[in-house]
CSV table of C-alpha atoms and ligand atoms in Angstrom, one decimal:
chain,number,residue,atom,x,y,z
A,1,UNK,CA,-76.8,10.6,-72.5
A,2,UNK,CA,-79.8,10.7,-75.2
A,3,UNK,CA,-81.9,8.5,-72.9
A,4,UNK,CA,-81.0,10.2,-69.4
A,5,UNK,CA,-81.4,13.5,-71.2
A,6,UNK,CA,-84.9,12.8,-72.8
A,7,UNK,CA,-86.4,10.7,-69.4
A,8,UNK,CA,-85.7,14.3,-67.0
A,9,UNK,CA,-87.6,16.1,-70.2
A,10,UNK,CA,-90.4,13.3,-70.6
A,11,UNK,CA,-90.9,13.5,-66.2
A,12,UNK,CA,-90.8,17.2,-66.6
A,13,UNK,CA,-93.9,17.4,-69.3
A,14,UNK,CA,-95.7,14.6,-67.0
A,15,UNK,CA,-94.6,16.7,-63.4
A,16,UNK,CA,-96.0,20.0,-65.6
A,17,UNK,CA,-98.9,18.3,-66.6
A,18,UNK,CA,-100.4,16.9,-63.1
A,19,UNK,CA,-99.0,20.0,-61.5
A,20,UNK,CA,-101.9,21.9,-63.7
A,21,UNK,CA,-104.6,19.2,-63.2
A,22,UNK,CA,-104.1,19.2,-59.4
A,23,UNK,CA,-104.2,23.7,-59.6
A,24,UNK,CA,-106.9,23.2,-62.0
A,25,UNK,CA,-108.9,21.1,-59.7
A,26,UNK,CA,-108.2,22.8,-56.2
A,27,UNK,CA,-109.1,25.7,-58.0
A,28,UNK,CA,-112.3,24.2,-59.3
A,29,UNK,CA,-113.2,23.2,-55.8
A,30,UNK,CA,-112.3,26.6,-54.4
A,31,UNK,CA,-114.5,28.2,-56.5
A,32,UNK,CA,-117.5,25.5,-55.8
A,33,UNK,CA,-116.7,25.9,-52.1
A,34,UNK,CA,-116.6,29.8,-52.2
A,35,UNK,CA,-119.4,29.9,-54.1
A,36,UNK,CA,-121.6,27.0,-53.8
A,37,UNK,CA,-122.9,25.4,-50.2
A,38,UNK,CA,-124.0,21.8,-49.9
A,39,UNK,CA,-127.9,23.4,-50.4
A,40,UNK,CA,-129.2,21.4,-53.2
A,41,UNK,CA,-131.7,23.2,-55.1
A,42,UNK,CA,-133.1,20.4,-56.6
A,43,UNK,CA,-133.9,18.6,-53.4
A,44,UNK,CA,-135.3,21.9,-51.9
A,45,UNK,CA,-137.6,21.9,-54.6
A,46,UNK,CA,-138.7,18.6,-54.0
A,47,UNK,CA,-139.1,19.3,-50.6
A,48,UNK,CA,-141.6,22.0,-51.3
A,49,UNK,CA,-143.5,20.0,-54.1
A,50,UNK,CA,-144.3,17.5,-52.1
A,51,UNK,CA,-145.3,19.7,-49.2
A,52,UNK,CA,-147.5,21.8,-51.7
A,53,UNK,CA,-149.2,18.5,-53.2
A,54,UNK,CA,-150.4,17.5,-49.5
A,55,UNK,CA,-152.9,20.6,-50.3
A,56,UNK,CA,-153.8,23.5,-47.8
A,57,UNK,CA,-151.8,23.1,-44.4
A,58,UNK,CA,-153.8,25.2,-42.2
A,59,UNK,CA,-153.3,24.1,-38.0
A,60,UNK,CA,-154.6,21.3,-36.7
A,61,UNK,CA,-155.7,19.9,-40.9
A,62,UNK,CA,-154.7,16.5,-41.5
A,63,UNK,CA,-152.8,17.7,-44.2
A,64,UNK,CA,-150.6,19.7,-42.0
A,65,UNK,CA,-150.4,16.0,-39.9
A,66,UNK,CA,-149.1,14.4,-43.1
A,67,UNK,CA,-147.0,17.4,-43.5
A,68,UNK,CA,-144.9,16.7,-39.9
A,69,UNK,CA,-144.6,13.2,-40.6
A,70,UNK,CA,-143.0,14.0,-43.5
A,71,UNK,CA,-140.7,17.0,-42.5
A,72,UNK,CA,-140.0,14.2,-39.4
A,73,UNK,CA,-138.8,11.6,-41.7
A,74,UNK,CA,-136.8,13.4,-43.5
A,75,UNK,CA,-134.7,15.2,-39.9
A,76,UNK,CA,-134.3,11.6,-39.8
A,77,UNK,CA,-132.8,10.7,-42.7
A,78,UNK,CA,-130.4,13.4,-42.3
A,79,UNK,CA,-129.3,12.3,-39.1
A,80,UNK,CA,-131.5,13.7,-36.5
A,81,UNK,CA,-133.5,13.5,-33.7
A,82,UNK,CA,-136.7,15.3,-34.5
A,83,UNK,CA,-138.8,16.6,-31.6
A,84,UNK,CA,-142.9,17.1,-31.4
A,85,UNK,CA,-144.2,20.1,-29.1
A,86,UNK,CA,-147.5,20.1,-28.6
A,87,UNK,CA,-149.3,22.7,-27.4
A,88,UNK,CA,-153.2,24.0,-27.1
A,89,UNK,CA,-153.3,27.1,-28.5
A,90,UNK,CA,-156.3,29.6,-27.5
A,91,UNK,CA,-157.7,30.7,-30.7
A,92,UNK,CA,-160.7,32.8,-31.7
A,93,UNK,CA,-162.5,29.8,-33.0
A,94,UNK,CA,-161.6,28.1,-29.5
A,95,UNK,CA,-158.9,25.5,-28.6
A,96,UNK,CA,-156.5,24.9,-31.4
A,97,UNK,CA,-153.7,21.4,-31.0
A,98,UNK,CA,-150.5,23.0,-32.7
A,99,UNK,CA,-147.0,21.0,-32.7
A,100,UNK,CA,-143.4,22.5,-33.7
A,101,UNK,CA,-140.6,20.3,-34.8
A,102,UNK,CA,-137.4,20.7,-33.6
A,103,UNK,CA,-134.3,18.9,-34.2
A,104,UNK,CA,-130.9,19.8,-33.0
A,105,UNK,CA,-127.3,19.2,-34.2
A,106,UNK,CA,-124.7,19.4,-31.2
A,107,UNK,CA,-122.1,21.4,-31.1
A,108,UNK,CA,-119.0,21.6,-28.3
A,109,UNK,CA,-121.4,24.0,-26.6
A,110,UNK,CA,-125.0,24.7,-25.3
A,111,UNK,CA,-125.7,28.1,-26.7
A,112,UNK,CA,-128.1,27.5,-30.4
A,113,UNK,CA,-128.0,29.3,-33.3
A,114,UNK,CA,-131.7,28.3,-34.5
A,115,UNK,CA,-132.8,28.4,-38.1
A,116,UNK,CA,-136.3,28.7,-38.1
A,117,UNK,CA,-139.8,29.2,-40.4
A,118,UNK,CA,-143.2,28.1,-40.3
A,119,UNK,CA,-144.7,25.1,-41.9
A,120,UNK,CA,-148.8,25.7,-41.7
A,121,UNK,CA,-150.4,27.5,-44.2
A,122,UNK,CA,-153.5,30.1,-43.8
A,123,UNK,CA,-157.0,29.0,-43.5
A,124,UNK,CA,-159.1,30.2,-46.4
A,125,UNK,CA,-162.8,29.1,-47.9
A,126,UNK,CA,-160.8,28.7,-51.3
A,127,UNK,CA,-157.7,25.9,-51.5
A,128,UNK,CA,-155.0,27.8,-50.8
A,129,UNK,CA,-151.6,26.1,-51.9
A,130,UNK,CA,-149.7,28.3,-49.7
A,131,UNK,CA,-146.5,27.1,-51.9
A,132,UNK,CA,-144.4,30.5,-50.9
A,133,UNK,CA,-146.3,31.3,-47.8
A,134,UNK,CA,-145.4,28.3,-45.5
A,135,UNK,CA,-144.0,25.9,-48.6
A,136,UNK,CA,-140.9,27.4,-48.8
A,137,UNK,CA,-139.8,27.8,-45.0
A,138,UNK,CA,-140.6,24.4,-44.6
A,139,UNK,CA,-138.6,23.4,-47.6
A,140,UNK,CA,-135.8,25.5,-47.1
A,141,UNK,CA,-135.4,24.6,-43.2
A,142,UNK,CA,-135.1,20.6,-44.1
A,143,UNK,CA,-132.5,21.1,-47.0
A,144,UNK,CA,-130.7,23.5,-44.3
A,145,UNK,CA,-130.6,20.4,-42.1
A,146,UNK,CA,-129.5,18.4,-44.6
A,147,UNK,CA,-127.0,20.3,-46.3
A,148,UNK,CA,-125.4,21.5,-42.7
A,149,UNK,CA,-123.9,18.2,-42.0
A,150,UNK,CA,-120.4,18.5,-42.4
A,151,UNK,CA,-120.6,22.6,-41.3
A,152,UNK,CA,-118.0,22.7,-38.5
A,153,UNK,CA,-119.6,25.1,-35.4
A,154,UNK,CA,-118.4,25.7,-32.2
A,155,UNK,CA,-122.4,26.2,-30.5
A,156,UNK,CA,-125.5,23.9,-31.5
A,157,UNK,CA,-127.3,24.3,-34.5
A,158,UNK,CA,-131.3,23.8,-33.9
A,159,UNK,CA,-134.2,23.4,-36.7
A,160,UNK,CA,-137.5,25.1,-35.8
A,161,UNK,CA,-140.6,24.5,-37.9
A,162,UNK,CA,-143.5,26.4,-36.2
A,163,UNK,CA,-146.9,25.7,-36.4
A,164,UNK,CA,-149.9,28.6,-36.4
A,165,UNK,CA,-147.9,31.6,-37.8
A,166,UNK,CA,-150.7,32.4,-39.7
A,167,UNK,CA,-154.0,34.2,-37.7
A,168,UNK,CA,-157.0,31.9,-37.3
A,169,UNK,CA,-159.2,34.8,-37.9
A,170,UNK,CA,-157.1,37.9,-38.3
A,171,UNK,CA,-153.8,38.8,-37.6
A,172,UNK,CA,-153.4,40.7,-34.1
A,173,UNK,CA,-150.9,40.1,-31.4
A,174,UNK,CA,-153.3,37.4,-29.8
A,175,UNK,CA,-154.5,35.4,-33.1
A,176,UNK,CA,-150.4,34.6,-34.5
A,177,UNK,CA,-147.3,33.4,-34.2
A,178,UNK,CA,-148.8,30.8,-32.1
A,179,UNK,CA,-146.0,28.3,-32.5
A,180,UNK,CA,-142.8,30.8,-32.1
A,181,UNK,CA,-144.6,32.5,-29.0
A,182,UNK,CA,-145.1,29.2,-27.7
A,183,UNK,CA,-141.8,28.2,-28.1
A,184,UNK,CA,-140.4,31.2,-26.3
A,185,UNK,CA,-142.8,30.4,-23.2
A,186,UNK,CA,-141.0,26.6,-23.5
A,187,UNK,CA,-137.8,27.7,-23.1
A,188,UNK,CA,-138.3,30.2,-20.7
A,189,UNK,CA,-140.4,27.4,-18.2
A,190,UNK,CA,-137.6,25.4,-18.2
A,191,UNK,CA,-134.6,27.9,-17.9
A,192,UNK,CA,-133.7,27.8,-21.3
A,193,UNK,CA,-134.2,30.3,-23.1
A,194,UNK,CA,-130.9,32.2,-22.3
A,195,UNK,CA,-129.3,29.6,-24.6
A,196,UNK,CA,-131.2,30.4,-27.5
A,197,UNK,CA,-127.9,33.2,-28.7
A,198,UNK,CA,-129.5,33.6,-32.0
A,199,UNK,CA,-132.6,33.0,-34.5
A,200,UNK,CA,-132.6,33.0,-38.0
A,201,UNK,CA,-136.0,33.1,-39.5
A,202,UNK,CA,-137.2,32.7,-43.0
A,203,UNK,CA,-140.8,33.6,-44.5
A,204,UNK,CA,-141.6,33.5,-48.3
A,205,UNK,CA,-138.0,33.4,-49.7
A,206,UNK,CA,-139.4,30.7,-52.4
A,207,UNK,CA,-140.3,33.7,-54.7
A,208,UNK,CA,-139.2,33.8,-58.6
A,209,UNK,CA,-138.5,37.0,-58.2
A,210,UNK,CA,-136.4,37.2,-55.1
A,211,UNK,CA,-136.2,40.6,-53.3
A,212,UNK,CA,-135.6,40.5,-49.6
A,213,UNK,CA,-135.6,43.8,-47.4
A,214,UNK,CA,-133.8,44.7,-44.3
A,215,UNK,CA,-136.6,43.9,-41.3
A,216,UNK,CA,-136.3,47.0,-39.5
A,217,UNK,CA,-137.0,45.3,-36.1
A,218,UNK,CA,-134.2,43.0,-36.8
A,219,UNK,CA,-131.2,42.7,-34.6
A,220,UNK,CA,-128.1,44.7,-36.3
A,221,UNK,CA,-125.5,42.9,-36.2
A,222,UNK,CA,-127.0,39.5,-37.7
A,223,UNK,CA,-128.4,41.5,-41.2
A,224,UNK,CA,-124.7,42.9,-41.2
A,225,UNK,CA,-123.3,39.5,-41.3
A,226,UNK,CA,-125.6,37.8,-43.7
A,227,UNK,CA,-126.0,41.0,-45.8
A,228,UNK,CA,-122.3,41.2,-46.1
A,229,UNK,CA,-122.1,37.8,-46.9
A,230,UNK,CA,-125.1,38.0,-49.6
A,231,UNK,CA,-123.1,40.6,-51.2
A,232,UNK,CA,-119.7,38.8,-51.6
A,233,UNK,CA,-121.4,35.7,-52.8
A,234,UNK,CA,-123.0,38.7,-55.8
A,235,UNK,CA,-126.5,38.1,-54.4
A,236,UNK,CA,-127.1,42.3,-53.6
A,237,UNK,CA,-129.9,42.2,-56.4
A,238,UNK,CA,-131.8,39.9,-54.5
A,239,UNK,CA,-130.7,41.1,-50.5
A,240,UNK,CA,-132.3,44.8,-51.2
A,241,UNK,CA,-130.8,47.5,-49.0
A,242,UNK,CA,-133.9,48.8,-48.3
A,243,UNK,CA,-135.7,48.6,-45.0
A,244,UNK,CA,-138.7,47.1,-44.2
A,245,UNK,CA,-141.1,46.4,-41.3
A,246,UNK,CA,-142.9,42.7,-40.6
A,247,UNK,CA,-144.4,41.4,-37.8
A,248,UNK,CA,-143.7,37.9,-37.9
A,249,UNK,CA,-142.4,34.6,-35.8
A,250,UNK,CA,-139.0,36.3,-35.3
A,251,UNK,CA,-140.8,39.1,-32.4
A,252,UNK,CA,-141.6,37.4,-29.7
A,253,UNK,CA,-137.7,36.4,-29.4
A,254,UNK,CA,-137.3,40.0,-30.2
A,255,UNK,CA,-139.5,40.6,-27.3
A,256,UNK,CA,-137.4,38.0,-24.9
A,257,UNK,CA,-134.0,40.1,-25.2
A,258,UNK,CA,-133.0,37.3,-28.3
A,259,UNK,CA,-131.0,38.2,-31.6
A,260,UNK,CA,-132.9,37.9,-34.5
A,261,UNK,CA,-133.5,37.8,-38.0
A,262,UNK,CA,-136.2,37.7,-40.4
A,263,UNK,CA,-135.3,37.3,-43.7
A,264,UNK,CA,-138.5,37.4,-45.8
A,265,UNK,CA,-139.6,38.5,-48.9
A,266,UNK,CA,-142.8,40.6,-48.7
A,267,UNK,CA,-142.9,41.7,-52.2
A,268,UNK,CA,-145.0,39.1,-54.0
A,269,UNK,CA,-148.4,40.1,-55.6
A,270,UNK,CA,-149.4,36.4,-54.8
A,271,UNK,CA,-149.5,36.3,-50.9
A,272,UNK,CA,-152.6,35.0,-49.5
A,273,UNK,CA,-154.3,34.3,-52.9
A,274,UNK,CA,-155.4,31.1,-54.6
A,275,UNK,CA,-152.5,32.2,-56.9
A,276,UNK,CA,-149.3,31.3,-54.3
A,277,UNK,CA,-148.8,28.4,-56.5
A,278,UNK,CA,-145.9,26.3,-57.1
A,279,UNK,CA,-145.0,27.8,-60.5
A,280,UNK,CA,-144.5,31.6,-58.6
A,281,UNK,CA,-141.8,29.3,-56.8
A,282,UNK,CA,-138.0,28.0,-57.7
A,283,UNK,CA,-135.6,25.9,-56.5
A,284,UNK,CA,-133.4,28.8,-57.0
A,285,UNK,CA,-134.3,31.3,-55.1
A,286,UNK,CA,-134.0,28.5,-51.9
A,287,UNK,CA,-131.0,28.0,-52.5
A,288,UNK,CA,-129.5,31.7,-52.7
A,289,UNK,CA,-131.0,32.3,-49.1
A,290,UNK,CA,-129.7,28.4,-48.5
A,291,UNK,CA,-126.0,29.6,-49.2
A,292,UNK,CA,-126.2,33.0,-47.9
A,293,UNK,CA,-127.2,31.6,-44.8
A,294,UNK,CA,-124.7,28.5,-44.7
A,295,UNK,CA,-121.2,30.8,-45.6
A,296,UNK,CA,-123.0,33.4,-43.2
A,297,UNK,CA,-123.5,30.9,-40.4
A,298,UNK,CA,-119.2,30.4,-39.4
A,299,UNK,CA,-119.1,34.3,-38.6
A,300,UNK,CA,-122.4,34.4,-36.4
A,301,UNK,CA,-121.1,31.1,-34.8
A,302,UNK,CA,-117.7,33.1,-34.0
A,303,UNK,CA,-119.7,36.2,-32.9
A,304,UNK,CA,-122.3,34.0,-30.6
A,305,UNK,CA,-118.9,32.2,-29.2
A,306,UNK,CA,-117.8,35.7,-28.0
A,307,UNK,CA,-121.2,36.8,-26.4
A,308,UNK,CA,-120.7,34.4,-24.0
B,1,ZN,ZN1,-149.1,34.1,-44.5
């Protein structure tokens, strides 16, 4: 009776015991998942050192060559198939060669979400770094590849890195967004383009000081969803409600009847100065965007499935 009555006790203390470690873990790994995508800031900011240290980017540099092997090696690593399109674009200062990468991760169907940015930097007579502006898409866009492995979608998920967002000369309808106006021309040539259900673009989100605006030209319901979702995940100090308009890669999908978003932070004293610099930059800040754009991308997956 003093044995058999002390083993139930003893089992009991043990059964209390795991039965807290096991709550106390899926509890940890609730709040990690809720909280916490696969983005790794630390290889984001890798990423984007390494891009910065190749120097200015500008179309058709060699640095900007060394830039897409890189960015390619890396699709690889994670699993993918990247893809060169080259193009000639006409340029004030004549016949430019420009390439986008794209890689794409299947899904049970062919309409694409894309997540896209640019990966050139502006042409300057002073070394411009170009660590926000054209850094951190760049960056961002291969640790969203990376980190998106294991993300369960219904519809394709496709990477775009454009080449010659920036104006060879000055900005104007004609001398930009070479590479996303190029790509909408691709698709559209070859009867794709009515895939393409949604674009997600980023532009300078690599700031210290991250404060992104609503794009006024934006499609509605895509800043709802990832506004929404920036909110829950207590990120509304750095996902402004305030509305702003840029002209950037995002319009010329805009243009073609496609949903999209820019989400890009204008407000940084640094852009186009010698002074966009890694140190303006963090890790950080990539990865907010990263996981407000990873727990965002399951409800614009359901709404693209019910477009169709
Ligand atoms: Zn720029």
């Amino acid at each position: 009776m003093k044995h058999s009555g002390t083993r139930p006790a003893t089992a009991w203390w043990i059964l209390a015991l795991a039965g807290f470690l096991i709550a106390a873990a899926v509890y940890g790994v609730q709040r990690g998942g809720l909280n916490n995508s696969p983005f790794s800031e630390r290889r984001a900011a890798e990423d984007l050192r390494t891009l910065v240290l190749l120097g200015p980017r500008p179309a058709a540099s060699e640095a900007i060559g060394k830039a897409r092997r890189y960015i390619a090696s890396e699709l690889e690593k994670a699993g993918l198939k990247p893809q060169l399109d080259e193009f000639e674009a006409h340029t004030p200062r004549g016949l430019r060669k420009m390439v986008n990468i794209r890689a794409v991760r299947w899904g049970s169907t062919s309409a694409i979400i894309a997540l896209a940015g640019h990966y050139d930097t502006k042409i300057f007579d002073f070394s411009f770094a170009g660590a926000n502006d054209g850094g951190s898409s760049a960056a961002w866009l291969l640790e969203m590849a990376r980190s998106t492995a294991g993300l369960k979608l219904e519809n394709t998920l496709e990477f775009l890195f454009f080449d010659g967002e920036e104006a060879v000369v000055e900005w104007t309808d004609q001398d930009s967004v070479y590479g996303s106006r190029y790509d909408v021309d691709r698709r559209y040539r070859s009867s794709a383009l009515g895939n393409l259900k949604a674009l997600i673009l980023v532009d300078m989100i690599g700031d210290k000081d991250l404060n992104i605006r609503k794009e006024t030209q934006s499609t509605a319901w895509l800043k709802t969803i990832l506004w929404n979702r920036a909110q829950s995940l207590g990120y509304s100090k750095e996902f402004l409600n305030d509305d702003q308009e840029i002209a950037d890669d995002h319009v010329p999908y805009l243009r073609a009847g496609i949903p999209a978003v820019d989400l890009i932070d204008f407000d940084y004293p640094y852009w186009h100065t010698a002074a966009d610099t890694l140190d303006k930059t963090s890790g950080r800040s990539l990865k907010i965007v990263g996981d407000v754009v990873y727990f965002g991308l399951p409800e614009i997956d359901r709404h693209v499935s019910q477009m169709k």
